[in-house]
XYZ file of C-alpha atoms in Angstrom:
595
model
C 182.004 32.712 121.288
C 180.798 35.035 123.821
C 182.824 35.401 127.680
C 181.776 36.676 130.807
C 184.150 39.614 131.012
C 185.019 41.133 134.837
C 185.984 44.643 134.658
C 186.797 45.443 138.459
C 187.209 49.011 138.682
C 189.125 50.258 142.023
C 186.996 52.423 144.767
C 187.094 55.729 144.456
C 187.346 57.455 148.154
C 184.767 59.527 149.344
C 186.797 61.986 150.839
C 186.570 64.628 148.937
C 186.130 64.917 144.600
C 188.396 63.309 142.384
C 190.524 65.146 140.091
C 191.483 64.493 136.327
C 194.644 62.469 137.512
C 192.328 59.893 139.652
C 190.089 59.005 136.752
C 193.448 58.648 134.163
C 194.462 55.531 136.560
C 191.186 53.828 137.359
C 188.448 55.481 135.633
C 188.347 56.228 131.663
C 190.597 53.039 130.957
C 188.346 50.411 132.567
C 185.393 52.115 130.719
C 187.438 51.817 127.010
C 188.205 48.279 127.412
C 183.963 47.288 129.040
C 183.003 49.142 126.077
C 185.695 47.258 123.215
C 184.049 44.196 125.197
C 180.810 44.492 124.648
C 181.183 45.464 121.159
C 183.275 42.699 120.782
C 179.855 40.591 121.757
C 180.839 39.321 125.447
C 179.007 39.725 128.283
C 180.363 42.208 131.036
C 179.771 42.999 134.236
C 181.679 46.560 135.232
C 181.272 47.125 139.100
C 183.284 49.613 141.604
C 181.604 51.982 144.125
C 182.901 54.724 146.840
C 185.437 53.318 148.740
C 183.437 55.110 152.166
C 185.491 53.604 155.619
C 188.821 53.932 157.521
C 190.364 57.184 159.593
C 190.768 59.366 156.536
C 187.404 59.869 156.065
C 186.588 60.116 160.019
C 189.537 62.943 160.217
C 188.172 64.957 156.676
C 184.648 64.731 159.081
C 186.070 65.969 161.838
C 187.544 69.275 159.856
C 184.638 69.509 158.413
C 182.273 69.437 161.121
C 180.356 66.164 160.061
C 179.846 62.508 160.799
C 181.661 60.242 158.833
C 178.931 58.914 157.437
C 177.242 62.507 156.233
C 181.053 63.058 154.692
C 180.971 60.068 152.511
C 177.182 60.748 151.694
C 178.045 63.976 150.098
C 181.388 62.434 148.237
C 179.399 59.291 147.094
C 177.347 61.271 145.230
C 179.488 64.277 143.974
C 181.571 61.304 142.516
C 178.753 59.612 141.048
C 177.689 62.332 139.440
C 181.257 63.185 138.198
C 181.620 59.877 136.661
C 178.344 59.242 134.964
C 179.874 62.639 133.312
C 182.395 61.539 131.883
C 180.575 58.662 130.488
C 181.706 55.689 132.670
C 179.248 52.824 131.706
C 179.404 51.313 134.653
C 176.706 48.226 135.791
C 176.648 48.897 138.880
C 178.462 51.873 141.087
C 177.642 51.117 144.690
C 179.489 52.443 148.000
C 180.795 50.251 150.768
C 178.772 51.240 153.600
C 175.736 49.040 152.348
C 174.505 46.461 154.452
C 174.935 43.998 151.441
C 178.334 44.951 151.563
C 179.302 44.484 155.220
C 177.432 40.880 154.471
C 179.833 39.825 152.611
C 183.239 41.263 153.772
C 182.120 39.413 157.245
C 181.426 36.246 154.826
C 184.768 36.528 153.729
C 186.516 36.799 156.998
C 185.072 34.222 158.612
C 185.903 31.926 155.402
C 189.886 33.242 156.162
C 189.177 32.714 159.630
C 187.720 29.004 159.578
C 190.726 28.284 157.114
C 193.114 29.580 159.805
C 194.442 32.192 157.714
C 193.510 34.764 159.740
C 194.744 35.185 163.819
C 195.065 37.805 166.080
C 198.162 39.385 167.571
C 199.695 41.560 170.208
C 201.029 44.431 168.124
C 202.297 48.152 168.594
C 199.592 50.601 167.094
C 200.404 54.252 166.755
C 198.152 57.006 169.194
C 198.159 60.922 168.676
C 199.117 62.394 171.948
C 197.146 65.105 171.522
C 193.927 63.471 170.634
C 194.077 59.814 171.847
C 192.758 59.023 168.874
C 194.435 55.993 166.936
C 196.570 57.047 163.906
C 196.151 55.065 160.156
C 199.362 53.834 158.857
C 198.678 55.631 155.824
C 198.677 59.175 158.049
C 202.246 58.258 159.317
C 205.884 59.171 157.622
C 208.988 58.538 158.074
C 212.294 57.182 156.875
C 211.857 54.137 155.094
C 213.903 51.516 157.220
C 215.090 49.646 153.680
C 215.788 51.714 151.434
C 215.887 54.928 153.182
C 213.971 56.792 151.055
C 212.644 60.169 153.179
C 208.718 59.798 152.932
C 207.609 56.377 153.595
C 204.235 55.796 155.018
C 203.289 53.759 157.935
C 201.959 50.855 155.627
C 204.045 50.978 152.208
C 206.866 52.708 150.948
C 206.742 54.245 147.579
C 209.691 53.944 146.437
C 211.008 50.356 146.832
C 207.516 48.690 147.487
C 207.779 46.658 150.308
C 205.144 46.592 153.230
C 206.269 48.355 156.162
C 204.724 49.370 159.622
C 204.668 51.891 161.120
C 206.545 51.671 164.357
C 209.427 50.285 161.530
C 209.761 53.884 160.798
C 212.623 55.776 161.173
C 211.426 59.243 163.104
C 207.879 58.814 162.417
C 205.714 62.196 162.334
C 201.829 62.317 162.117
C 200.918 63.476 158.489
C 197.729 65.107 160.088
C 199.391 67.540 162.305
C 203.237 66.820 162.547
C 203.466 65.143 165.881
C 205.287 62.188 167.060
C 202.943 59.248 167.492
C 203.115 57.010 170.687
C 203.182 53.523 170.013
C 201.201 51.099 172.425
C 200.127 47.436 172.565
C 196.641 46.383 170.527
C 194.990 43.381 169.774
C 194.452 42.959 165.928
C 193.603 40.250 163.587
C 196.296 39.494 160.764
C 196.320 38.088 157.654
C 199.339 35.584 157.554
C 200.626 36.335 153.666
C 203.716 34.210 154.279
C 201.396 30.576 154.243
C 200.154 32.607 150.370
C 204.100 32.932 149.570
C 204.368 29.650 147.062
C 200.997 29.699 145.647
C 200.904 33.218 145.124
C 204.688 32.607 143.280
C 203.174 30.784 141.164
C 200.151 32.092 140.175
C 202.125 35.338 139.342
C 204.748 33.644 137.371
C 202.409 32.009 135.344
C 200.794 35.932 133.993
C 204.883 36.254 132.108
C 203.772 37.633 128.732
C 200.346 38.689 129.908
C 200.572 41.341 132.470
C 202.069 44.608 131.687
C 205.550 44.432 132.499
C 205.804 47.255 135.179
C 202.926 45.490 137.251
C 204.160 42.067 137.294
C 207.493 42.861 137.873
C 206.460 45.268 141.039
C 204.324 41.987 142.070
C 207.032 39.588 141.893
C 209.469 41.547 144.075
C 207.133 41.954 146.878
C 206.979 38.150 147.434
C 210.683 38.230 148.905
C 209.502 39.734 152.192
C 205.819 38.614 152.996
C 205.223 39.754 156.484
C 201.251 38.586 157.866
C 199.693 41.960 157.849
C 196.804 43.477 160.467
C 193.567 43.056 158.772
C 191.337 45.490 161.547
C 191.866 48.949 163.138
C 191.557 50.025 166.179
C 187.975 52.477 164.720
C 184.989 52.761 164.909
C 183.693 53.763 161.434
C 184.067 50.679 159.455
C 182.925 46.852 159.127
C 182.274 44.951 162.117
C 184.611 42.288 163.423
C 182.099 39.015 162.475
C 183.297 36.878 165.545
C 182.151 36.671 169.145
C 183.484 38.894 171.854
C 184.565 41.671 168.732
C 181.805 42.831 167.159
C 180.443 44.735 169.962
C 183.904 46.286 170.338
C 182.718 50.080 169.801
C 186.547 50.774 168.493
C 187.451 47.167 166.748
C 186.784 47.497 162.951
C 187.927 45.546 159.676
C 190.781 47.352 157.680
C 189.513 49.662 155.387
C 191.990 48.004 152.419
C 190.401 44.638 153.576
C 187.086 45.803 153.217
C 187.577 47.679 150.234
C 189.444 45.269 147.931
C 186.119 42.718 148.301
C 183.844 45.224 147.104
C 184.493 44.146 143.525
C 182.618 41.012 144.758
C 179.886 43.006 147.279
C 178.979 44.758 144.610
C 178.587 41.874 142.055
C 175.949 40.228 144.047
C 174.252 43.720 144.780
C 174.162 44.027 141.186
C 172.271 39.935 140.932
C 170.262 40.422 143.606
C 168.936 44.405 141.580
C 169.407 41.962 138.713
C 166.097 39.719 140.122
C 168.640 36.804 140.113
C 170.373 36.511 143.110
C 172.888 34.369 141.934
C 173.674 35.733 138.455
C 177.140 37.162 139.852
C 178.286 33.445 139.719
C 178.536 33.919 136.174
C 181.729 36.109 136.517
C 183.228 34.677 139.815
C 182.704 30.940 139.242
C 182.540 30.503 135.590
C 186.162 28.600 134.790
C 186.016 30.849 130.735
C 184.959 33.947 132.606
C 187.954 36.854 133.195
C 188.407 39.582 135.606
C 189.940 42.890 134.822
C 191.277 45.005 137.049
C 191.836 49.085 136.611
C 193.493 51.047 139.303
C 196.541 53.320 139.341
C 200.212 51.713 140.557
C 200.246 52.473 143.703
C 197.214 49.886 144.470
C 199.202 47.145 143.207
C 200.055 45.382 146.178
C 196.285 44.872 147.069
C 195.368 43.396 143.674
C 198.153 41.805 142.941
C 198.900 40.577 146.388
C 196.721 40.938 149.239
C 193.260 40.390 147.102
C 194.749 37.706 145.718
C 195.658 35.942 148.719
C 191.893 36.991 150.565
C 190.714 34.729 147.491
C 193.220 32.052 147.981
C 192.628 31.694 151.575
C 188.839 31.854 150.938
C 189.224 29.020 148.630
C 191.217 27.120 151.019
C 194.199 27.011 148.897
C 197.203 28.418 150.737
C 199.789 26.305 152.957
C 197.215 25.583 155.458
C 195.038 24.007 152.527
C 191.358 24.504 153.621
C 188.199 24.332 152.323
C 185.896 27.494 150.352
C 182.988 29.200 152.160
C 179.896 29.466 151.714
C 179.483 31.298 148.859
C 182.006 28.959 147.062
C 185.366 28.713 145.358
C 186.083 32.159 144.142
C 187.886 33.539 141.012
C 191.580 34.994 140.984
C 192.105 37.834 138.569
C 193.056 37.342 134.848
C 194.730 40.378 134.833
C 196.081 43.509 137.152
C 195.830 46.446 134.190
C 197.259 49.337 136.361
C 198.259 52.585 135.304
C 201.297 54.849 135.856
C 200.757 58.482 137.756
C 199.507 61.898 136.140
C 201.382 64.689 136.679
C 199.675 68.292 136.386
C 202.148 70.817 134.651
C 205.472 69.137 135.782
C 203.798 69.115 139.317
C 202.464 66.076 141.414
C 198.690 66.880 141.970
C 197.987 68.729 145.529
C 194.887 69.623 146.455
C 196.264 71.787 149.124
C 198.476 73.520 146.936
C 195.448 73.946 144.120
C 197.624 72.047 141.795
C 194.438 69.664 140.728
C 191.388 69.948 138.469
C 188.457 67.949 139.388
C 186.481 66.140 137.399
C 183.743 68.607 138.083
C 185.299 71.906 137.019
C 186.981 70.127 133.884
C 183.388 68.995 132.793
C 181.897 72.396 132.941
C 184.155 73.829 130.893
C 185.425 71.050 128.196
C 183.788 68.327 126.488
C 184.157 64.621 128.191
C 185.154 62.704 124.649
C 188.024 65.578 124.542
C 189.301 64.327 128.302
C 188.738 60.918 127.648
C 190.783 60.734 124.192
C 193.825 63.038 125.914
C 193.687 60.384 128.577
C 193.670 57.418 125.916
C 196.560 59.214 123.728
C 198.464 60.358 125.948
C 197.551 59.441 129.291
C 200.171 57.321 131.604
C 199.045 54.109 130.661
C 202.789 52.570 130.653
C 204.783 55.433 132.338
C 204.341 58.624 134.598
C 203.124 61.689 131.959
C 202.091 65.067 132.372
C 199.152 67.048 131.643
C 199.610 70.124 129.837
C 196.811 72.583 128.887
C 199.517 73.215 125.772
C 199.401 69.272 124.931
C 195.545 69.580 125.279
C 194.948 72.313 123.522
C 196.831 70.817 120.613
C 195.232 67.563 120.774
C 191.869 68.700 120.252
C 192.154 71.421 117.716
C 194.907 69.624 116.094
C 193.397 66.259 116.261
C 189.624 65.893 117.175
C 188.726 69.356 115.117
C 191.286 69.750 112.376
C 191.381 65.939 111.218
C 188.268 63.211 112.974
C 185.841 66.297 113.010
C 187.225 67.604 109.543
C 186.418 64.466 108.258
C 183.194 64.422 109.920
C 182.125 67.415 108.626
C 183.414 67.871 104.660
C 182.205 64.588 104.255
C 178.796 64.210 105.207
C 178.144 68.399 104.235
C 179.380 67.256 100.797
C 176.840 64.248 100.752
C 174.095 66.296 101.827
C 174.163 69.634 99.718
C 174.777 67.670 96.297
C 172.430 64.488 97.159
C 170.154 65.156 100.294
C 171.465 60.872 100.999
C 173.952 58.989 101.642
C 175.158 58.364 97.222
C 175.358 55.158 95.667
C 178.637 54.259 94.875
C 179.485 53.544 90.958
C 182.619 52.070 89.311
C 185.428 52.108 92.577
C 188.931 53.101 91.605
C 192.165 51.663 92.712
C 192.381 53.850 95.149
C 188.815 53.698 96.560
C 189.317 50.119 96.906
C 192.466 50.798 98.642
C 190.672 53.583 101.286
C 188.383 50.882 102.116
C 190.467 48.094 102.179
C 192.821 49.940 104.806
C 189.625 50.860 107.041
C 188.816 47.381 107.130
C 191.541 46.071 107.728
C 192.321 48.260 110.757
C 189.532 46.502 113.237
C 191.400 43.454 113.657
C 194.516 45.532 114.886
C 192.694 47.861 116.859
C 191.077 44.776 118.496
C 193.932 43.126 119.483
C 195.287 46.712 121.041
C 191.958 46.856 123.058
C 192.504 43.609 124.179
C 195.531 43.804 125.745
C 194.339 47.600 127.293
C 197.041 49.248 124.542
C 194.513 52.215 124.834
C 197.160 54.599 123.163
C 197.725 52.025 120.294
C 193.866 51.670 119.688
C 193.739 54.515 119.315
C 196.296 56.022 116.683
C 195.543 53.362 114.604
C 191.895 53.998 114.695
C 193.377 58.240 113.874
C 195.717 56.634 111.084
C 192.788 55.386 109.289
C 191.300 59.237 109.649
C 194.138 60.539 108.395
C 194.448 58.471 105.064
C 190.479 59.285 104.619
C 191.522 63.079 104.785
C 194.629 62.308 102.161
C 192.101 60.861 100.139
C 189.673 63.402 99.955
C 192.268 66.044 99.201
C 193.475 63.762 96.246
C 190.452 62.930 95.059
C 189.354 66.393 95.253
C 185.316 65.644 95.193
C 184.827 69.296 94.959
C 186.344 70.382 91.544
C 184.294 67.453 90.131
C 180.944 69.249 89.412
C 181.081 67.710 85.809
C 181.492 63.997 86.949
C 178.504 64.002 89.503
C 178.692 59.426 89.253
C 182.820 59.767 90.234
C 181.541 62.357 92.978
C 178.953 59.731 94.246
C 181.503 57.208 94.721
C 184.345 59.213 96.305
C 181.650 60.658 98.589
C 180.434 56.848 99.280
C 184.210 55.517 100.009
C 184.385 58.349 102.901
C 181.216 58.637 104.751
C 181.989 54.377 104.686
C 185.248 55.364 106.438
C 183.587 57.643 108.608
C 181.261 55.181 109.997
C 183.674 52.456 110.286
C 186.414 55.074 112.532
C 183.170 56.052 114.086
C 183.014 52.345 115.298
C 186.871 52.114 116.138
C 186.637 54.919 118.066
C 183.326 54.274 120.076
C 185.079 52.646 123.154
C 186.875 56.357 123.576
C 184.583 58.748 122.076
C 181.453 57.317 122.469
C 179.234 60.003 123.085
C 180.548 61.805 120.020
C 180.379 58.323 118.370
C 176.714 58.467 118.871
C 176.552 61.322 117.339
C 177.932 60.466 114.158
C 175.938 57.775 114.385
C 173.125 59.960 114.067
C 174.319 62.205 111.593
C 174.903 59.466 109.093
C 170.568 58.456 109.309
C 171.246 55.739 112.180
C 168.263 55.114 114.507
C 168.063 54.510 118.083
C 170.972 54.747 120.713
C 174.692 53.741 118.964
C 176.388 53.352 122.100
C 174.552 53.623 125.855
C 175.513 56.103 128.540
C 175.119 55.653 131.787
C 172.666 57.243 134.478
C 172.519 57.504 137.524
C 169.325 56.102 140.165
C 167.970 56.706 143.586
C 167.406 53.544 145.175
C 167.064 51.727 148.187
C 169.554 49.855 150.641
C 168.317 46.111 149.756
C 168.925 44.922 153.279
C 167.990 48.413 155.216
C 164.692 49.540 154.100
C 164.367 53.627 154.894
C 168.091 54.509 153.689
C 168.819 55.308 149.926
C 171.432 56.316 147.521
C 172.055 57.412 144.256
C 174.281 54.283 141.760
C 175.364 54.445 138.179
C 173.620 51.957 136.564
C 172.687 51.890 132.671
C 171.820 50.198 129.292
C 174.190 49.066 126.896
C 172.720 47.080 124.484
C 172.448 49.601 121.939
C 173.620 49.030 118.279
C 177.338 49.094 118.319
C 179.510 46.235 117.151
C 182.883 45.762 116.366
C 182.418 45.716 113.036
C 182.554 47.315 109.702
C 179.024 47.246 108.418
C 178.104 48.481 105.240
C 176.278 52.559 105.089
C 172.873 52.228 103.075
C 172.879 54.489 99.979
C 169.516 56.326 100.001
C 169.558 57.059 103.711
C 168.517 61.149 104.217
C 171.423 63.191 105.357
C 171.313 66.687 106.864
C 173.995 68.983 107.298
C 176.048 67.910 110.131
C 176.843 70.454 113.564
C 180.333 70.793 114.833
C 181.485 67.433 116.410
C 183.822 69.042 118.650
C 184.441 72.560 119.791
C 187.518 74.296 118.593
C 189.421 75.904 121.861
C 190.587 79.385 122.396
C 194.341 79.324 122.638
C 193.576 81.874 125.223
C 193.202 78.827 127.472
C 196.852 77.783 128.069
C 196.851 81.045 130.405
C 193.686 80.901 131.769
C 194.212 77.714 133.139
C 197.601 78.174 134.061
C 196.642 81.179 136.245
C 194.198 78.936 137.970
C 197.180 76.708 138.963
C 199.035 79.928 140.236
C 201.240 78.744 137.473
């Protein structure tokens, strides 16, 4: 039966490019598990988009000379262009500064609003004395007031999770040039998370078993001390306040965080409404079989597991002031928050300041995107922080992609080719050709159930076991030294190009460019798995202003499933399906990194 699969990916921001360690946590996970999905025969809908408002991007402007909205022009599509690199099959990559999207953030608010889950308040909001100019919580630090750790921001401490703000501070400093903010009274609308605290209990208690364990448990403690929590800014780059007597305000805007988290739905109905059915987006937010998926790293969890889910709740009118949905209608919670640990660079936390960082970009021109995206799936920090190593990636590629999938690749196919031009028949099978086959076979079931529950690292090795038995087998079987027995050499050669299409399959939802080109090397036709592109196209709602989104295809021919190869299909001999590195690398990167 087939489901209506979410896959929410979380906003890039278009302050600048994104580096290897932003696309570990949001970026080449959510695209493994849309991919598994649609293989798997249900129907997704993968959405995200820059994430393009808030001070941030108004202070990178300022440094660099720009408006805001020029800034997050250029990012938007440097990081388009970066991701459609690396392969991210995204349905729709938008940005948050459409019209479409404002539409529906100010939908939402009102809907919080009208349910009385929104109010405004007095409150203390930090000023730079030298500028005047309003400072984000984010751009504060201090002394966490709870735990004490040295380094809290002005919204969130890192270290024990809880929401702060930032007057709570303990000798506060401006991250942007190290002053001492001034705190003075503001009007700003809040979100009151404490009338969220029981059904929000619940709802989280009842993902036990289904959630990774380091999410739900982060979840669940921040529930002990809900504070209500200022949903605008005192800006003026961002969303309009939708109510009378605000949204003229030149410096009253919605909070960035608040804007950004509903973007998974903004860009949902953008998608429909491309789509030439407006309401198709219903399918994924109103459907009672359809799931949502969410991808981000784990220091976004309090907005998906927390604050998104309460903008939903209160929406739906189902928080302690009860209620009744908006317009658009009762809205879906998320099946599942699938965050990621942090990427470390070389034993160091990634600076751009300090040029500890590789972005996307620069890794792109210089290394394949299957080799970043299985380092990422092996070895990324899917459960725990990691580290990148140019050592560690060296080794898996030459070790792993060249030395054993494309070793595989390659004997078998330039075997099949030179002694029969085709794919052979296979004759009598042996014990242990039955056994080779039975053991791929057998492994798409338990790759499956790794995929489903985003065990990306599991998936994977088992998908590499498989690869590794085919490679035993060959060397026992020895095809080569059989020039007498050319009907034994048929069927040994049959048994592994089988194997190599089916771990071509298990391994499509990491490698699937290389995938496809297996694909083609063993005779198959047409597009094996679709890769995204990127178009130019118009604002719906502004006609005259345009931007570039990922968009693509993806109905080519991969399934999850072992189908059977066709003897008499033409082979050729097969190119190199990955390139083996220079160890001269290691040091040429590291002196990049000043390392």
């Amino acid at each position: 039966m087939s489901h209506h699969i979410l896959t929410a990916v979380a906003w890039p921001y278009a302050n600048g490019p994104r580096h290897i360690g932003h696309v570990s946590g949001f970026g080449v996970p959510s695209d493994i598990f849309s991919r598994y999905q649609r293989m798997a025969g249900n129907k997704v809908l993968m959405v995200s988009g820059t994430d393009e408002h808030g001070t941030p991007i108004q202070v990178q402007a300022d440094k660099e000379g720009v408006t805001a909205r020029e800034l997050a022009d250029r990012y938007n599509r440097v990081i388009a262009e970066d991701l459609r690199g690396l392969g991210l099959s995204y349905d729709l990559f938008t940005r948050t500064t459409t019209a479409n999207h404002y539409a529906v953030v100010q939908e939402i608010f009102k809907g919080l609003y009208d349910n009385g889950y929104i109010f405004p308040r007095t409150t203390m909001g930090a000023i730079s004395p030298s500028t005047g100019r309003t400072l984000p919580d984010r751009y504060i630090e201090g002394t966490c007031p709870i735990c004490h750790f040295d380094g809290a921001r002005g919204d969130q401490c890192d270290n024990c999770g809880n929401q702060l703000d930032p007057i709570q501070l303990i000798n506060p400093v401006s991250r942007i040039n190290g002053e001492t903010p001034v705190f003075v009274e503001t009007e700003h609308f809040m979100l009151d998370l404490p009338a969220f605290a029981e059904v929000l209990g619940s709802w989280l208690q009842s993902k036990q078993g289904e959630w990774r364990p380091n999410v739900l448990k982060f979840a669940l403690n921040l529930l002990g001390d809900l504070q209500p929590r200022a949903m605008s800014r005192d800006l003026d780059w961002g969303v309009p306040i939708p109510l009378d007597g605000w949204r003229d305000q030149p410096n009253k805007r919605l909070y960035v965080w608040f804007d950004a988290v509903i973007g998974y739905l903004s860009a949902s109905v953008e998608w429909a409404r491309r789509s030439g059915d407006p309401d198709a987006w219903r399918q994924w937010w109103q459907n009672p079989d359809a799931r949502g998926y969410y991808f981000m790293g784990k220091d976004n969890i309090v907005f998906h597991a927390e604050i998104w889910p309460a903008l939903l709740f209160g929406y739906n009118g189902q928080g302690a002031r009860d209620g009744r949905p908006g317009s658009l209608g009762e809205l879906s919670l998320p099946s599942e928050v699938v965050s990621s640990e942090f990427l470390t660079m070389e034993g160091r936390k990634f600076s751009s300041s300090r040029q500890v960082v590789i972005y996307v970009r620069d890794f792109l021109a210089r290394y394949d995107a299957d080799a970043l995206r299985y380092y990422i799936a092996v070895a990324g920090p899917e459960t725990q922080d990691t580290d990148f190593t140019w050592s560690e990636f060296l080794n898996r590629n030459n070790g792993e992609l060249v030395a054993a999938w494309g070793n595989l690749v390659n004997r078998s196919i330039s075997m099949a080719a030179k002694n029969f031009g085709a794919i052979p028949e296979a004759g009598d099978l042996t014990d242990a050709d039955r056994a080779m086959l039975e053991r791929s076979r057998a492994a798409f079931p338990r790759v499956a159930a790794e995929f489903e529950r985003s065990r990306f690292k599991n998936a994977t090795n088992e998908a590499f076991d498989v690869i590794r038995e085919a490679n035993k087998y060959l060397a026992e079987q020895e095809p080569w030294k059989r020039k007498d027995d050319p009907e034994r050499v048929k069927s040994i050669l049959h048994v592994a190009l089988q194997v190599v299409d089916d771990a071509k399959t298990l391994l499509t939802p990491v490698l699937p460019a290389s995938s496809d080109k297996v694909h083609a090397m063993l005779g198959g036709e047409g597009a094996w798995s679709g890769m995204p592109e990127i178009q130019e196209v118009e604002d719906l709602d502004e006609p005259g202003r345009s931007y570039p989104i990922i968009t693509g295809s993806y109905d080519g021919a991969a399934r999850w499933e072992s189908t059977p190869i066709r003897a008499g299909v033409p082979l050729a001999p097969p190119t190199p399906l990955f390139s083996k590195l220079d160890p001269k690398i290691v040091d040429e990167e590291l002196a990049r990194l000043g390392g």
